[in-house]
PDB file of C-alpha atoms in Angstrom:
ATOM      1  CA  MET A   6      59.070  -2.888  -7.371  1.00 44.00           C
ATOM      2  CA  PRO A   7      55.761  -1.556  -5.937  1.00 42.00           C
ATOM      3  CA  VAL A   8      55.795   1.891  -4.395  1.00 40.00           C
ATOM      4  CA  LEU A   9      54.102   2.363  -1.107  1.00 41.00           C
ATOM      5  CA  VAL A  10      52.246   5.610  -0.615  1.00 39.00           C
ATOM      6  CA  ALA A  11      51.265   6.788   2.885  1.00 42.00           C
ATOM      7  CA  VAL A  12      47.532   7.682   3.092  1.00 41.00           C
ATOM      8  CA  PRO A  13      46.795  10.398   5.560  1.00 46.00           C
ATOM      9  CA  SER A  14      44.872   9.017   8.511  1.00 47.00           C
ATOM     10  CA  GLU A  15      42.152  11.612   7.931  1.00 47.00           C
ATOM     11  CA  LEU A  16      41.496  10.372   4.361  1.00 43.00           C
ATOM     12  CA  GLN A  17      41.594   6.799   5.584  1.00 50.00           C
ATOM     13  CA  ASP A  18      39.082   7.594   8.369  1.00 51.00           C
ATOM     14  CA  ARG A  19      36.745   9.212   5.880  1.00 49.00           C
ATOM     15  CA  GLU A  20      36.928   6.207   3.578  1.00 53.00           C
ATOM     16  CA  ASN A  21      36.205   3.843   6.473  1.00 50.00           C
ATOM     17  CA  MET A  22      33.207   5.953   7.508  1.00 52.00           C
ATOM     18  CA  ASP A  23      31.932   5.922   3.926  1.00 50.00           C
ATOM     19  CA  MET A  24      32.242   2.150   3.799  1.00 53.00           C
ATOM     20  CA  GLU A  25      30.508   1.837   7.142  1.00 56.00           C
ATOM     21  CA  ASP A  26      27.639   4.059   5.899  1.00 49.00           C
ATOM     22  CA  GLU A  27      27.275   1.981   2.786  1.00 50.00           C
ATOM     23  CA  ASN A  28      27.255  -1.250   4.752  1.00 50.00           C
ATOM     24  CA  ARG A  29      24.649   0.205   7.052  1.00 49.00           C
ATOM     25  CA  LYS A  30      22.400   1.233   4.139  1.00 47.00           C
ATOM     26  CA  GLN A  31      22.688  -2.278   2.570  1.00 49.00           C
ATOM     27  CA  SER A  32      21.974  -4.060   5.796  1.00 48.00           C
ATOM     28  CA  LYS A  33      19.064  -1.793   6.700  1.00 46.00           C
ATOM     29  CA  GLY A  34      16.756  -3.543   4.178  1.00 48.00           C
ATOM     30  CA  TYR A  35      17.951  -6.957   5.351  1.00 49.00           C
ATOM     31  CA  ASN A  36      17.445  -6.013   8.998  1.00 53.00           C
ATOM     32  CA  MET A  37      13.906  -4.866   8.222  1.00 49.00           C
ATOM     33  CA  ARG A  38      13.104  -8.138   6.510  1.00 47.00           C
ATOM     34  CA  LEU A  39      14.669 -10.052   9.442  1.00 50.00           C
ATOM     35  CA  ARG A  40      12.614  -8.177  12.036  1.00 51.00           C
ATOM     36  CA  ILE A  41       9.430  -8.762  10.046  1.00 50.00           C
ATOM     37  CA  GLN A  42      10.215 -12.486   9.725  1.00 49.00           C
ATOM     38  CA  ARG A  43      10.934 -12.782  13.451  1.00 52.00           C
ATOM     39  CA  SER A  44       7.677 -10.997  14.231  1.00 48.00           C
ATOM     40  CA  ALA A  45       5.794 -13.174  11.762  1.00 46.00           C
ATOM     41  CA  SER A  46       7.311 -16.366  13.195  1.00 45.00           C
ATOM     42  CA  HIS A  47       6.454 -15.240  16.735  1.00 45.00           C
ATOM     43  CA  THR A  48       2.907 -14.431  15.523  1.00 42.00           C
ATOM     44  CA  CYS A  49       2.623 -17.826  13.818  1.00 40.00           C
ATOM     45  CA  SER A  50       3.476 -19.651  16.983  1.00 38.00           C
ATOM     46  CA  THR A  51       1.227 -17.615  19.287  1.00 33.00           C
ATOM     47  CA  GLU A  52      -1.705 -16.565  17.143  1.00 50.00           C
ATOM     48  CA  ARG A  53      -1.512 -19.036  14.325  1.00 56.00           C
ATOM     49  CA  LEU A  54      -1.052 -16.532  11.571  1.00 70.00           C
ATOM     50  CA  GLY A  55      -0.526 -18.859   8.740  1.00 73.00           C
ATOM     51  CA  PRO A  56      -0.135 -18.901   5.032  1.00 77.00           C
ATOM     52  CA  GLY A  57      -3.964 -18.843   4.639  1.00 84.00           C
ATOM     53  CA  GLU A  58      -4.280 -15.403   6.093  1.00 87.00           C
ATOM     54  CA  MET A  59      -1.190 -14.161   4.385  1.00 87.00           C
ATOM     55  CA  LEU A  60      -2.513 -15.462   1.051  1.00 89.00           C
ATOM     56  CA  GLN A  61      -5.717 -13.484   1.661  1.00 92.00           C
ATOM     57  CA  TRP A  62      -3.597 -10.407   1.780  1.00 95.00           C
ATOM     58  CA  SER A  63      -2.924 -10.976  -1.912  1.00 93.00           C
ATOM     59  CA  GLN A  64      -6.593 -10.844  -2.803  1.00 95.00           C
ATOM     60  CA  SER A  65      -6.962  -7.113  -2.274  1.00 96.00           C
ATOM     61  CA  LEU A  66      -5.577  -4.165  -0.426  1.00 97.00           C
ATOM     62  CA  SER A  67      -8.715  -4.029   1.704  1.00 96.00           C
ATOM     63  CA  ARG A  68      -8.094  -7.638   2.834  1.00 96.00           C
ATOM     64  CA  LEU A  69      -4.500  -6.690   3.731  1.00 96.00           C
ATOM     65  CA  LEU A  70      -5.643  -3.605   5.639  1.00 96.00           C
ATOM     66  CA  SER A  71      -8.302  -5.585   7.501  1.00 95.00           C
ATOM     67  CA  SER A  72      -5.580  -7.629   9.192  1.00 94.00           C
ATOM     68  CA  LYS A  73      -3.598  -6.047  11.970  1.00 91.00           C
ATOM     69  CA  TYR A  74      -0.562  -8.093  10.974  1.00 93.00           C
ATOM     70  CA  GLY A  75      -1.127  -7.216   7.324  1.00 95.00           C
ATOM     71  CA  ILE A  76      -1.139  -3.535   8.111  1.00 95.00           C
ATOM     72  CA  SER A  77       2.038  -3.727  10.200  1.00 93.00           C
ATOM     73  CA  THR A  78       3.769  -5.775   7.541  1.00 94.00           C
ATOM     74  CA  PHE A  79       2.656  -3.446   4.785  1.00 96.00           C
ATOM     75  CA  GLN A  80       3.719  -0.457   6.850  1.00 96.00           C
ATOM     76  CA  ALA A  81       7.153  -1.944   7.369  1.00 95.00           C
ATOM     77  CA  PHE A  82       7.391  -2.487   3.629  1.00 96.00           C
ATOM     78  CA  LEU A  83       6.361   1.122   2.894  1.00 96.00           C
ATOM     79  CA  LYS A  84       8.853   2.361   5.452  1.00 95.00           C
ATOM     80  CA  SER A  85      11.593   0.492   3.611  1.00 94.00           C
ATOM     81  CA  GLU A  86      10.533   2.400   0.488  1.00 93.00           C
ATOM     82  CA  PHE A  87      10.305   5.689   2.323  1.00 93.00           C
ATOM     83  CA  SER A  88       6.589   6.085   1.601  1.00 91.00           C
ATOM     84  CA  ASP A  89       5.048   5.071   4.944  1.00 95.00           C
ATOM     85  CA  GLU A  90       3.249   8.467   5.148  1.00 97.00           C
ATOM     86  CA  ASN A  91       0.516   6.998   2.979  1.00 96.00           C
ATOM     87  CA  ILE A  92      -0.472   4.163   5.274  1.00 97.00           C
ATOM     88  CA  GLU A  93      -0.016   6.432   8.322  1.00 97.00           C
ATOM     89  CA  PHE A  94      -2.381   8.982   6.806  1.00 98.00           C
ATOM     90  CA  TRP A  95      -4.905   6.269   5.889  1.00 97.00           C
ATOM     91  CA  GLN A  96      -4.841   4.964   9.448  1.00 97.00           C
ATOM     92  CA  VAL A  97      -5.110   8.421  11.021  1.00 97.00           C
ATOM     93  CA  CYS A  98      -8.180   9.085   8.850  1.00 97.00           C
ATOM     94  CA  GLU A  99      -9.780   5.812   9.914  1.00 96.00           C
ATOM     95  CA  ASP A 100      -9.298   6.806  13.611  1.00 95.00           C
ATOM     96  CA  PHE A 101     -10.408  10.370  12.902  1.00 96.00           C
ATOM     97  CA  LYS A 102     -13.807   9.169  11.518  1.00 95.00           C
ATOM     98  CA  LYS A 103     -14.531   7.489  14.824  1.00 93.00           C
ATOM     99  CA  MET A 104     -14.144  10.659  16.889  1.00 91.00           C
ATOM    100  CA  ARG A 105     -17.310  12.239  18.356  1.00 87.00           C
ATOM    101  CA  LEU A 106     -16.133  15.007  20.570  1.00 90.00           C
ATOM    102  CA  LYS A 107     -16.125  18.282  18.697  1.00 87.00           C
ATOM    103  CA  PHE A 108     -13.164  19.900  20.466  1.00 87.00           C
ATOM    104  CA  VAL A 109     -11.092  16.753  19.957  1.00 91.00           C
ATOM    105  CA  LEU A 110     -12.185  16.570  16.317  1.00 93.00           C
ATOM    106  CA  ASN A 111     -11.117  20.157  15.703  1.00 93.00           C
ATOM    107  CA  SER A 112      -7.683  19.813  17.280  1.00 94.00           C
ATOM    108  CA  ARG A 113      -7.006  16.470  15.602  1.00 96.00           C
ATOM    109  CA  ALA A 114      -8.108  17.811  12.241  1.00 97.00           C
ATOM    110  CA  LYS A 115      -5.587  20.651  12.531  1.00 96.00           C
ATOM    111  CA  LYS A 116      -2.874  18.219  13.478  1.00 97.00           C
ATOM    112  CA  ILE A 117      -3.661  15.959  10.454  1.00 98.00           C
ATOM    113  CA  PHE A 118      -3.701  18.984   8.192  1.00 98.00           C
ATOM    114  CA  ASN A 119      -0.392  20.281   9.468  1.00 97.00           C
ATOM    115  CA  THR A 120       1.234  16.862   9.312  1.00 98.00           C
ATOM    116  CA  TYR A 121      -0.034  15.429   5.994  1.00 98.00           C
ATOM    117  CA  ILE A 122      -2.018  17.930   3.895  1.00 97.00           C
ATOM    118  CA  GLU A 123      -0.368  21.345   4.062  1.00 95.00           C
ATOM    119  CA  ALA A 124       2.135  22.113   1.391  1.00 92.00           C
ATOM    120  CA  HIS A 125       5.643  21.146   2.671  1.00 95.00           C
ATOM    121  CA  ALA A 126       4.164  19.266   5.642  1.00 96.00           C
ATOM    122  CA  PRO A 127       6.597  16.913   7.394  1.00 97.00           C
ATOM    123  CA  LYS A 128       4.741  13.887   5.993  1.00 97.00           C
ATOM    124  CA  GLU A 129       3.048  15.490   3.009  1.00 97.00           C
ATOM    125  CA  ILE A 130       0.919  13.086   0.977  1.00 97.00           C
ATOM    126  CA  ASN A 131       0.605  13.216  -2.811  1.00 95.00           C
ATOM    127  CA  ILE A 132      -2.732  14.831  -3.501  1.00 96.00           C
ATOM    128  CA  ASP A 133      -3.857  17.384  -6.098  1.00 96.00           C
ATOM    129  CA  HIS A 134      -4.237  21.088  -5.489  1.00 95.00           C
ATOM    130  CA  LYS A 135      -8.041  20.922  -5.792  1.00 96.00           C
ATOM    131  CA  THR A 136      -8.324  18.353  -2.981  1.00 97.00           C
ATOM    132  CA  ARG A 137      -5.925  20.255  -0.820  1.00 97.00           C
ATOM    133  CA  GLU A 138      -8.021  23.397  -1.214  1.00 96.00           C
ATOM    134  CA  LEU A 139     -11.269  21.508  -0.485  1.00 95.00           C
ATOM    135  CA  ILE A 140      -9.737  20.232   2.763  1.00 97.00           C
ATOM    136  CA  ARG A 141      -8.484  23.738   3.600  1.00 96.00           C
ATOM    137  CA  ARG A 142     -12.070  25.024   3.309  1.00 95.00           C
ATOM    138  CA  ASN A 143     -13.405  22.074   5.349  1.00 93.00           C
ATOM    139  CA  MET A 144     -10.991  22.980   8.092  1.00 94.00           C
ATOM    140  CA  LYS A 145     -13.122  25.971   9.043  1.00 93.00           C
ATOM    141  CA  THR A 146     -15.658  23.544  10.573  1.00 92.00           C
ATOM    142  CA  PRO A 147     -14.112  20.073  10.514  1.00 93.00           C
ATOM    143  CA  LYS A 148     -16.378  17.063  10.250  1.00 93.00           C
ATOM    144  CA  ALA A 149     -15.533  13.420  10.492  1.00 92.00           C
ATOM    145  CA  PHE A 150     -15.551  13.151   6.666  1.00 94.00           C
ATOM    146  CA  CYS A 151     -13.392  16.211   5.901  1.00 95.00           C
ATOM    147  CA  PHE A 152     -10.370  13.997   4.778  1.00 97.00           C
ATOM    148  CA  ASP A 153     -12.359  11.390   2.859  1.00 96.00           C
ATOM    149  CA  GLU A 154     -11.304  12.602  -0.591  1.00 96.00           C
ATOM    150  CA  ALA A 155      -7.659  12.716   0.275  1.00 97.00           C
ATOM    151  CA  GLN A 156      -7.992   9.299   1.946  1.00 97.00           C
ATOM    152  CA  ARG A 157      -9.568   7.937  -1.195  1.00 97.00           C
ATOM    153  CA  ILE A 158      -6.714   9.284  -3.331  1.00 97.00           C
ATOM    154  CA  VAL A 159      -4.065   7.813  -1.010  1.00 97.00           C
ATOM    155  CA  TYR A 160      -5.804   4.512  -0.961  1.00 98.00           C
ATOM    156  CA  SER A 161      -5.956   4.468  -4.740  1.00 97.00           C
ATOM    157  CA  LEU A 162      -2.246   5.328  -4.973  1.00 96.00           C
ATOM    158  CA  MET A 163      -1.344   2.486  -2.576  1.00 97.00           C
ATOM    159  CA  GLU A 164      -3.671   0.098  -4.423  1.00 97.00           C
ATOM    160  CA  LYS A 165      -2.206   0.776  -7.815  1.00 97.00           C
ATOM    161  CA  ASP A 166       1.456   1.366  -6.908  1.00 96.00           C
ATOM    162  CA  SER A 167       2.669   0.210  -3.460  1.00 96.00           C
ATOM    163  CA  TYR A 168       0.412  -2.846  -3.001  1.00 97.00           C
ATOM    164  CA  PRO A 169       1.518  -4.668  -6.196  1.00 97.00           C
ATOM    165  CA  ARG A 170       5.150  -4.019  -5.333  1.00 97.00           C
ATOM    166  CA  PHE A 171       4.492  -5.348  -1.818  1.00 97.00           C
ATOM    167  CA  LEU A 172       3.038  -8.609  -3.240  1.00 96.00           C
ATOM    168  CA  ARG A 173       6.228  -9.028  -5.340  1.00 96.00           C
ATOM    169  CA  SER A 174       8.562  -8.010  -2.477  1.00 95.00           C
ATOM    170  CA  SER A 175      10.926 -10.320  -0.749  1.00 92.00           C
ATOM    171  CA  ILE A 176       9.399  -9.193   2.533  1.00 91.00           C
ATOM    172  CA  TYR A 177       5.979 -10.700   1.612  1.00 92.00           C
ATOM    173  CA  ARG A 178       7.504 -13.729  -0.152  1.00 91.00           C
ATOM    174  CA  ASN A 179       9.802 -14.546   2.798  1.00 90.00           C
ATOM    175  CA  LEU A 180       6.850 -14.339   5.221  1.00 88.00           C
ATOM    176  CA  LEU A 181       4.875 -16.737   3.126  1.00 86.00           C
ATOM    177  CA  ASP A 182       7.812 -19.128   2.885  1.00 86.00           C
ATOM    178  CA  ALA A 183       8.510 -18.890   6.625  1.00 83.00           C
ATOM    179  CA  SER A 184       4.907 -19.435   7.433  1.00 76.00           C
ATOM    180  CA  SER A 185       4.633 -22.440   5.123  1.00 73.00           C
ATOM    181  CA  GLN A 186       7.774 -23.965   6.630  1.00 71.00           C
ATOM    182  CA  TYR A 187       6.331 -23.494  10.129  1.00 63.00           C
ATOM    183  CA  MET A 188       3.102 -25.275   9.163  1.00 59.00           C
ATOM    184  CA  ASN A 189       4.951 -28.285   7.728  1.00 56.00           C
TER     185      ASN A 189
END
């Protein structure tokens, strides 16, 4: 005859919360894919983003980054892998290069340095010590090109690591499939 054991409600509540947390983590990736698919299907109907443009994303990282939908899709993918600081830094550098006002350039350079470059920064990028020191010296009189070396390193990391994973990801494959189905 089975024996029934009373489980304290506190233990049961903790188990329920653990299960809810686990379910939330598992559905987070699914929800991200779903949001991207919805966005892509909306884009397909309004702007005619089709499989042709999405296939061009697979030709090179620069092709992907030259598309505003490509960048946002790639950023969502990187966010799902907890490495979106790379694309954010790359984009911030692109905007930084366009700045012309010296006082804005100086304050923006400090913000970029404190956010991405400095050791233990909130969104620290993966660069070597030599590059970090070069940028630290450039911060004395920031110029539009002071982050170029770090940006090149980050681009290379994305190109060799994140970009190939993106092309194999279910996010990209599902978008291609959804786009193809829409066109048929």
